[in-house]
Amino acid sequence: MQKLSQFLFTQDHATERETVKTEIKNERPTLEHTLDQFQNCFDLVQRTYPECQIHIVYLTFLAGADQIMREIILPFSDAGEEEAAKILKRSQYTLVTDSKECIKGILGGKAAIFFQEQTYLVDISEPVGRTISQSETESVISGPHDGFVENISQNIGVLRKKIKSSHLKIIRFEVGEIAKTEVVLAYIDRIANQGLVDELARRIENIEFDAITDSNMLVQLIEENPNSIFPQFMTTERPDSIISKLIGGRIIGFVDGSPAAFCCPNNFFDFFSSADDYYQRWLLGSALRVLRFIGFLITIGFTGFYVSVTTFHYEMIPHTMLLNLTESRAKVPFPPLLEALLMETTSELLREAGARLPTKIGQTIGIVGGIVIGQAAVQAGFTSNILIIAVATSAIASFVIPSYIMSASIRLIRFGLIILAGVLGNLGLIMGIGLVIIHLAGIRNLGTSYLTPLAPMNFSDLLDTFIRGPFWGLRKRPSIVKTENQSTNKMRK
Amino acid sequence: MKARLILLALLLVLSGCKDEHILEQTGFIRTIAYDSAGDEDRNLLRVTISIPKSNHKDAIVYSTASKSDKNAKMYFSRQNNRKLVNGQLRQVLFGEKLAEKGIWKHLDSLIRDPSIGSRLHIIVAETDPHHLLQRNDYPQGPTAGEYIDALIRTESANGEIPNSDLYSFSRDYYDDGIDPVTTILKEQKESLMINGIALFDGDRFVGKIRPDDRMYFGLLHHNVKAGDLYIDLKKNHDDGEQAALQFLSSRRKVEILSAKGLANNKQLKASLHIQLEGSLLEYIGDLDMKKQADQRKLEREMRDAIQAKCESLLHMMQMKHSDALGIGQYVRNKIPYETWSKLDWKKVYADADISVQVHVRIKDYGKLLH
């Protein structure tokens, strides 16, 4: 079965997976049945050409004026019945025998042509959506600046253009009980593990959900631990990072209407690497990666550490700093725990407000929040100025994590750690971090551990995890993809 | 499962809040001074604590005479509006008179307090330790605590005075065959001054190395990494010949020559080898440093001078029964433990014949020729 499906799908890109399924064939499509299905759809257009006895049905807002002119009006307006039969033999007019398929075609932007008991479909859809532009959420300084767009066929086109190999296989699905969103999976044959591809395909086919509008939504439906706060399937808008994942043996996917592609399996550390790392010299790339891990520790723990130190562990503070800290704390009426929670909430409010506002007003938020509130809060004796430093540092540190979804998850952990630190001090902090690690170790991602290559330890993977190893050192594909084709730069073992 | 999680969360939340020391509600004792209260027969202790204020300029100083430090602390906390804690303690000063009686019982309570760090400095004050703390007009730094801290840190970084923190003091106190040493501090009109090294017999302050000799003591006591040594060669020449070795580094080696017969009351023979080298940056005398032969000659003169000085220091330490150099440890390593534990080490040490062998090498005499 596996071989068969592989054979079928790799033969022809246009062959759809649905055809393999044994479906009960509907009756042959008729004009009456079709019109009946589209009752109360004011955008449905029905044209009749009495001379050649054809009826044409399409959805007007999906159609482009040029395409209608080219495929329908020009050929059929003057044609007689015989001529019409000839015209319909042209390759763009495809015969359909299934009324369900006919309706699907109309919904997909095609026009149905009813002629002498036969039904043909012709594509008259106008491509909608923006052209390829820079990704807003993931930008790099050097490296390609293009990002994926909402249109899935454009995205697949980008992929095909960048990987000129017939080993790049693309499978198509339709997901969403009502919306029927197009979803594709892509992988490199002989590098990706076929078992994982089949498993992922099975999960996507089993999705029961009304409408899927983004890949970040889809991945939550196919992940193994939907209740974890950590994202498991990585999503990115950058073609270059998706391609490196693909070459590394991972499976990637697009959702129509979403500029983000998803890929899997991933480990926790993948979310900390950026495409930038590979464009820099390896030593610099490694330093940046280490910096991001430091940023991770700061962002989850720094405010918590402030709380625990000021509440319990005054011994840990250097003496000179202790005096400054005492002085700035002396005016604050709240215990450190409450103080920190207040300021962290304010900082989250600012961030959320900034995200909701257009860019021009968003900057004002930064000024109002950062300068006015920060300064005034200290002067009013609302918080100590060292806490402001802690909150600001952990906010800044959270931005160095390249994946927005991951950085948002990590922010939530911070609040838990602050409460634990305020209640139990450093003991609580360590307990909290321990719980996070236990949870991370428990997550599985397409059957592999989320903490690979740390647990289970894998030395060759480590070279591209905490540091970005030099290219001459990256000889093996990551172990989590379970590829049979481990060494890089080769198609076969 | 859910109920268990809630229980766990409750346990976490409700078990805390006991050991809180919120910064602004806490008074951090930086320095404690102990001295006997003068009134000998009542055996009272005079305790002074200094709590720096957050303005970096003043310190709150409390002082009382009481039977024990715990009593004194209770007395202080009745006066203070903040909870007094020991976690930021940096120095403990002992008055000379108290130190002569033994300081271990005070140190012991410090060691057993887990909030006190082991890098706490132990100091013997030659002048009144209370007055030293009460002053806040030192030009070098407003409060005594900060000043002492910086003073001792810079001095011991050079290896001129041995590290006299709580850790090394208690280690040497408990260890067999070595006695602890600490720094001696003296108050002057304008400043505080390190005025030598205190020698201990057990925990009793018994003698003192004069500040001029502290480098020689350093050579005897440990490996000096970088230091300056001024050597008076007056004895050999009439015109006040002097030499100064800088960037000096030394290695010391202890050799026990006769340990076998110790059980039969034979005299212990040991020898201390010191190898030192440094740059000769200052020399006043007749020799011409450009000549190799003259350099060798000066090396010999310096060797004799250092050797004599060291031997006299060693002799003094033997007299005071203070084995600060840890000769006993080397002896202990040479003989069976049974013999060692039967030995009256202090007596053997006092009678021992310990010689000092010095080897001096002049690395260079400055970078410029003149």
mmCIF file of C-alpha atoms in Angstrom, chain A residues 150-333:
data_model
loop_
_atom_site.group_PDB
_atom_site.id
_atom_site.type_symbol
_atom_site.label_atom_id
_atom_site.label_comp_id
_atom_site.label_asym_id
_atom_site.label_seq_id
_atom_site.Cartn_x
_atom_site.Cartn_y
_atom_site.Cartn_z
ATOM 1 C CA GLU A 150 -1.089 33.374 1.450
ATOM 2 C CA ASN A 151 -1.511 31.700 -1.918
ATOM 3 C CA ILE A 152 -0.564 28.046 -1.679
ATOM 4 C CA SER A 153 0.215 27.539 -5.357
ATOM 5 C CA GLN A 154 2.599 30.459 -5.284
ATOM 6 C CA ASN A 155 4.294 28.953 -2.245
ATOM 7 C CA ILE A 156 4.662 25.576 -3.917
ATOM 8 C CA GLY A 157 6.036 27.393 -6.928
ATOM 9 C CA VAL A 158 8.671 29.029 -4.742
ATOM 10 C CA LEU A 159 9.597 25.642 -3.349
ATOM 11 C CA ARG A 160 9.864 24.044 -6.785
ATOM 12 C CA LYS A 161 11.982 26.902 -7.998
ATOM 13 C CA LYS A 162 14.429 26.572 -5.123
ATOM 14 C CA ILE A 163 14.687 22.789 -5.072
ATOM 15 C CA LYS A 164 15.138 21.579 -8.581
ATOM 16 C CA SER A 165 14.799 17.909 -7.855
ATOM 17 C CA SER A 166 12.237 15.354 -8.809
ATOM 18 C CA HIS A 167 12.749 13.876 -5.361
ATOM 19 C CA LEU A 168 10.713 16.726 -3.927
ATOM 20 C CA LYS A 169 7.319 15.125 -3.446
ATOM 21 C CA ILE A 170 4.172 17.052 -2.698
ATOM 22 C CA ILE A 171 0.938 15.478 -1.443
ATOM 23 C CA ARG A 172 -2.337 17.353 -1.408
ATOM 24 C CA PHE A 173 -5.135 17.191 1.174
ATOM 25 C CA GLU A 174 -8.348 18.995 1.843
ATOM 26 C CA VAL A 175 -8.991 19.846 5.437
ATOM 27 C CA GLY A 176 -11.981 21.374 7.140
ATOM 28 C CA GLU A 177 -15.433 19.927 6.985
ATOM 29 C CA ILE A 178 -16.919 23.073 5.538
ATOM 30 C CA ALA A 179 -14.094 25.249 4.292
ATOM 31 C CA LYS A 180 -12.190 22.461 2.538
ATOM 32 C CA THR A 181 -8.884 24.260 2.820
ATOM 33 C CA GLU A 182 -6.088 22.985 0.668
ATOM 34 C CA VAL A 183 -3.175 21.566 2.629
ATOM 35 C CA VAL A 184 -0.057 20.091 1.105
ATOM 36 C CA LEU A 185 2.801 18.122 2.591
ATOM 37 C CA ALA A 186 6.183 18.201 0.942
ATOM 38 C CA TYR A 187 9.211 16.053 1.581
ATOM 39 C CA ILE A 188 12.309 14.854 -0.163
ATOM 40 C CA ASP A 189 11.940 11.274 -1.162
ATOM 41 C CA ARG A 190 14.729 8.990 0.132
ATOM 42 C CA ILE A 191 15.741 11.540 2.748
ATOM 43 C CA ALA A 192 12.540 11.923 4.715
ATOM 44 C CA ASN A 193 11.338 8.910 6.643
ATOM 45 C CA GLN A 194 8.394 7.454 4.774
ATOM 46 C CA GLY A 195 6.852 6.173 7.990
ATOM 47 C CA LEU A 196 6.711 9.694 9.375
ATOM 48 C CA VAL A 197 5.207 10.984 6.128
ATOM 49 C CA ASP A 198 2.458 8.369 6.304
ATOM 50 C CA GLU A 199 1.824 9.097 9.964
ATOM 51 C CA LEU A 200 1.516 12.801 9.288
ATOM 52 C CA ALA A 201 -0.758 12.151 6.299
ATOM 53 C CA ARG A 202 -2.937 9.960 8.503
ATOM 54 C CA ARG A 203 -3.202 12.679 11.124
ATOM 55 C CA ILE A 204 -4.130 15.313 8.571
ATOM 56 C CA GLU A 205 -6.761 13.077 7.021
ATOM 57 C CA ASN A 206 -8.280 12.449 10.405
ATOM 58 C CA ILE A 207 -8.727 16.105 11.275
ATOM 59 C CA GLU A 208 -12.312 16.936 12.033
ATOM 60 C CA PHE A 209 -12.648 20.662 12.145
ATOM 61 C CA ASP A 210 -14.918 23.077 10.379
ATOM 62 C CA ALA A 211 -12.431 25.521 8.970
ATOM 63 C CA ILE A 212 -8.682 25.945 9.164
ATOM 64 C CA THR A 213 -7.347 29.354 8.394
ATOM 65 C CA ASP A 214 -3.683 29.176 9.319
ATOM 66 C CA SER A 215 -0.910 26.644 9.626
ATOM 67 C CA ASN A 216 -0.442 27.533 13.279
ATOM 68 C CA MET A 217 -4.000 26.317 13.704
ATOM 69 C CA LEU A 218 -3.414 23.148 11.738
ATOM 70 C CA VAL A 219 -0.333 22.144 13.691
ATOM 71 C CA GLN A 220 -2.295 22.294 16.922
ATOM 72 C CA LEU A 221 -4.639 19.719 15.484
ATOM 73 C CA ILE A 222 -1.898 17.318 14.479
ATOM 74 C CA GLU A 223 0.604 17.722 17.340
ATOM 75 C CA GLU A 224 1.008 15.004 19.921
ATOM 76 C CA ASN A 225 0.735 17.274 22.974
ATOM 77 C CA PRO A 226 -1.922 19.867 22.249
ATOM 78 C CA ASN A 227 -2.084 20.869 25.919
ATOM 79 C CA SER A 228 1.583 21.750 26.261
ATOM 80 C CA ILE A 229 2.441 25.417 26.193
ATOM 81 C CA PHE A 230 5.390 24.702 23.924
ATOM 82 C CA PRO A 231 4.848 24.644 20.185
ATOM 83 C CA GLN A 232 6.070 21.390 18.704
ATOM 84 C CA PHE A 233 5.777 21.810 14.960
ATOM 85 C CA MET A 234 7.749 24.796 13.877
ATOM 86 C CA THR A 235 6.136 27.360 11.631
ATOM 87 C CA THR A 236 8.051 29.860 9.587
ATOM 88 C CA GLU A 237 7.461 32.285 6.779
ATOM 89 C CA ARG A 238 10.959 32.028 5.400
ATOM 90 C CA PRO A 239 11.508 29.882 2.311
ATOM 91 C CA ASP A 240 15.221 29.511 3.065
ATOM 92 C CA SER A 241 14.692 28.004 6.499
ATOM 93 C CA ILE A 242 11.930 25.745 5.192
ATOM 94 C CA ILE A 243 14.273 24.504 2.503
ATOM 95 C CA SER A 244 17.017 23.751 4.977
ATOM 96 C CA LYS A 245 14.483 21.776 7.021
ATOM 97 C CA LEU A 246 13.387 19.917 3.940
ATOM 98 C CA ILE A 247 16.944 19.037 2.973
ATOM 99 C CA GLY A 248 17.564 17.968 6.556
ATOM 100 C CA GLY A 249 14.911 15.297 6.119
ATOM 101 C CA ARG A 250 11.957 16.975 7.724
ATOM 102 C CA ILE A 251 8.458 17.062 6.324
ATOM 103 C CA ILE A 252 7.010 20.461 5.629
ATOM 104 C CA GLY A 253 3.534 21.616 4.819
ATOM 105 C CA PHE A 254 1.518 24.564 3.603
ATOM 106 C CA VAL A 255 -2.009 25.602 4.351
ATOM 107 C CA ASP A 256 -3.790 27.607 1.718
ATOM 108 C CA GLY A 257 -4.355 31.108 2.950
ATOM 109 C CA SER A 258 -1.501 31.042 5.407
ATOM 110 C CA PRO A 259 1.906 32.556 4.761
ATOM 111 C CA ALA A 260 3.473 30.263 7.333
ATOM 112 C CA ALA A 261 4.790 26.855 6.403
ATOM 113 C CA PHE A 262 5.079 24.232 9.113
ATOM 114 C CA CYS A 263 7.708 21.575 9.479
ATOM 115 C CA CYS A 264 8.279 18.568 11.672
ATOM 116 C CA PRO A 265 9.694 16.761 13.532
ATOM 117 C CA ASN A 266 11.488 19.410 15.554
ATOM 118 C CA ASN A 267 13.268 19.523 18.834
ATOM 119 C CA PHE A 268 13.054 22.310 21.379
ATOM 120 C CA PHE A 269 16.373 23.795 20.291
ATOM 121 C CA ASP A 270 15.291 24.233 16.656
ATOM 122 C CA PHE A 271 13.181 27.152 17.768
ATOM 123 C CA PHE A 272 16.341 28.979 18.808
ATOM 124 C CA SER A 273 18.149 28.769 15.521
ATOM 125 C CA SER A 274 17.662 31.359 12.857
ATOM 126 C CA ALA A 275 18.499 31.319 9.178
ATOM 127 C CA ASP A 276 20.952 34.080 10.012
ATOM 128 C CA ASP A 277 23.191 31.644 11.838
ATOM 129 C CA TYR A 278 24.070 29.935 8.593
ATOM 130 C CA TYR A 279 24.819 33.138 6.727
ATOM 131 C CA GLN A 280 27.318 34.323 9.331
ATOM 132 C CA ARG A 281 30.771 32.841 9.820
ATOM 133 C CA TRP A 282 30.359 29.791 12.008
ATOM 134 C CA LEU A 283 32.045 31.220 15.072
ATOM 135 C CA LEU A 284 29.835 34.270 14.990
ATOM 136 C CA GLY A 285 26.779 32.156 14.269
ATOM 137 C CA SER A 286 27.613 29.983 17.266
ATOM 138 C CA ALA A 287 28.083 33.007 19.492
ATOM 139 C CA LEU A 288 24.688 34.326 18.455
ATOM 140 C CA ARG A 289 23.097 31.006 19.188
ATOM 141 C CA VAL A 290 24.657 30.876 22.646
ATOM 142 C CA LEU A 291 23.403 34.421 23.163
ATOM 143 C CA ARG A 292 19.882 33.280 22.375
ATOM 144 C CA PHE A 293 20.065 30.513 24.970
ATOM 145 C CA ILE A 294 21.283 33.035 27.509
ATOM 146 C CA GLY A 295 18.368 35.204 26.440
ATOM 147 C CA PHE A 296 16.057 32.283 27.064
ATOM 148 C CA LEU A 297 17.352 31.830 30.607
ATOM 149 C CA ILE A 298 17.104 35.561 31.282
ATOM 150 C CA THR A 299 13.629 35.859 29.942
ATOM 151 C CA ILE A 300 12.205 33.009 31.967
ATOM 152 C CA GLY A 301 14.168 33.537 35.142
ATOM 153 C CA PHE A 302 15.527 37.018 35.657
ATOM 154 C CA THR A 303 12.491 38.673 37.202
ATOM 155 C CA GLY A 304 11.871 35.554 39.249
ATOM 156 C CA PHE A 305 15.424 35.710 40.486
ATOM 157 C CA TYR A 306 14.966 39.349 41.488
ATOM 158 C CA VAL A 307 11.886 38.395 43.460
ATOM 159 C CA SER A 308 13.515 35.464 45.180
ATOM 160 C CA VAL A 309 16.655 37.393 46.043
ATOM 161 C CA THR A 310 14.848 40.408 47.417
ATOM 162 C CA THR A 311 12.403 38.279 49.367
ATOM 163 C CA PHE A 312 14.606 35.518 50.708
ATOM 164 C CA HIS A 313 18.237 35.553 49.722
ATOM 165 C CA TYR A 314 19.708 38.900 50.681
ATOM 166 C CA GLU A 315 23.018 37.044 51.237
ATOM 167 C CA MET A 316 23.467 36.616 47.502
ATOM 168 C CA ILE A 317 23.552 40.290 46.652
ATOM 169 C CA PRO A 318 26.929 42.049 46.504
ATOM 170 C CA HIS A 319 27.130 44.446 49.393
ATOM 171 C CA THR A 320 27.330 47.705 47.470
ATOM 172 C CA MET A 321 24.417 46.742 45.297
ATOM 173 C CA LEU A 322 22.450 45.665 48.323
ATOM 174 C CA LEU A 323 22.522 49.172 49.688
ATOM 175 C CA ASN A 324 21.255 50.615 46.403
ATOM 176 C CA LEU A 325 18.595 47.972 46.212
ATOM 177 C CA THR A 326 17.439 48.626 49.753
ATOM 178 C CA GLU A 327 17.250 52.306 49.063
ATOM 179 C CA SER A 328 15.109 51.913 45.964
ATOM 180 C CA ARG A 329 12.946 49.246 47.600
ATOM 181 C CA ALA A 330 12.419 51.363 50.714
ATOM 182 C CA LYS A 331 9.757 53.509 49.054
ATOM 183 C CA VAL A 332 7.814 50.619 47.534
ATOM 184 C CA PRO A 333 4.709 49.682 49.479
#
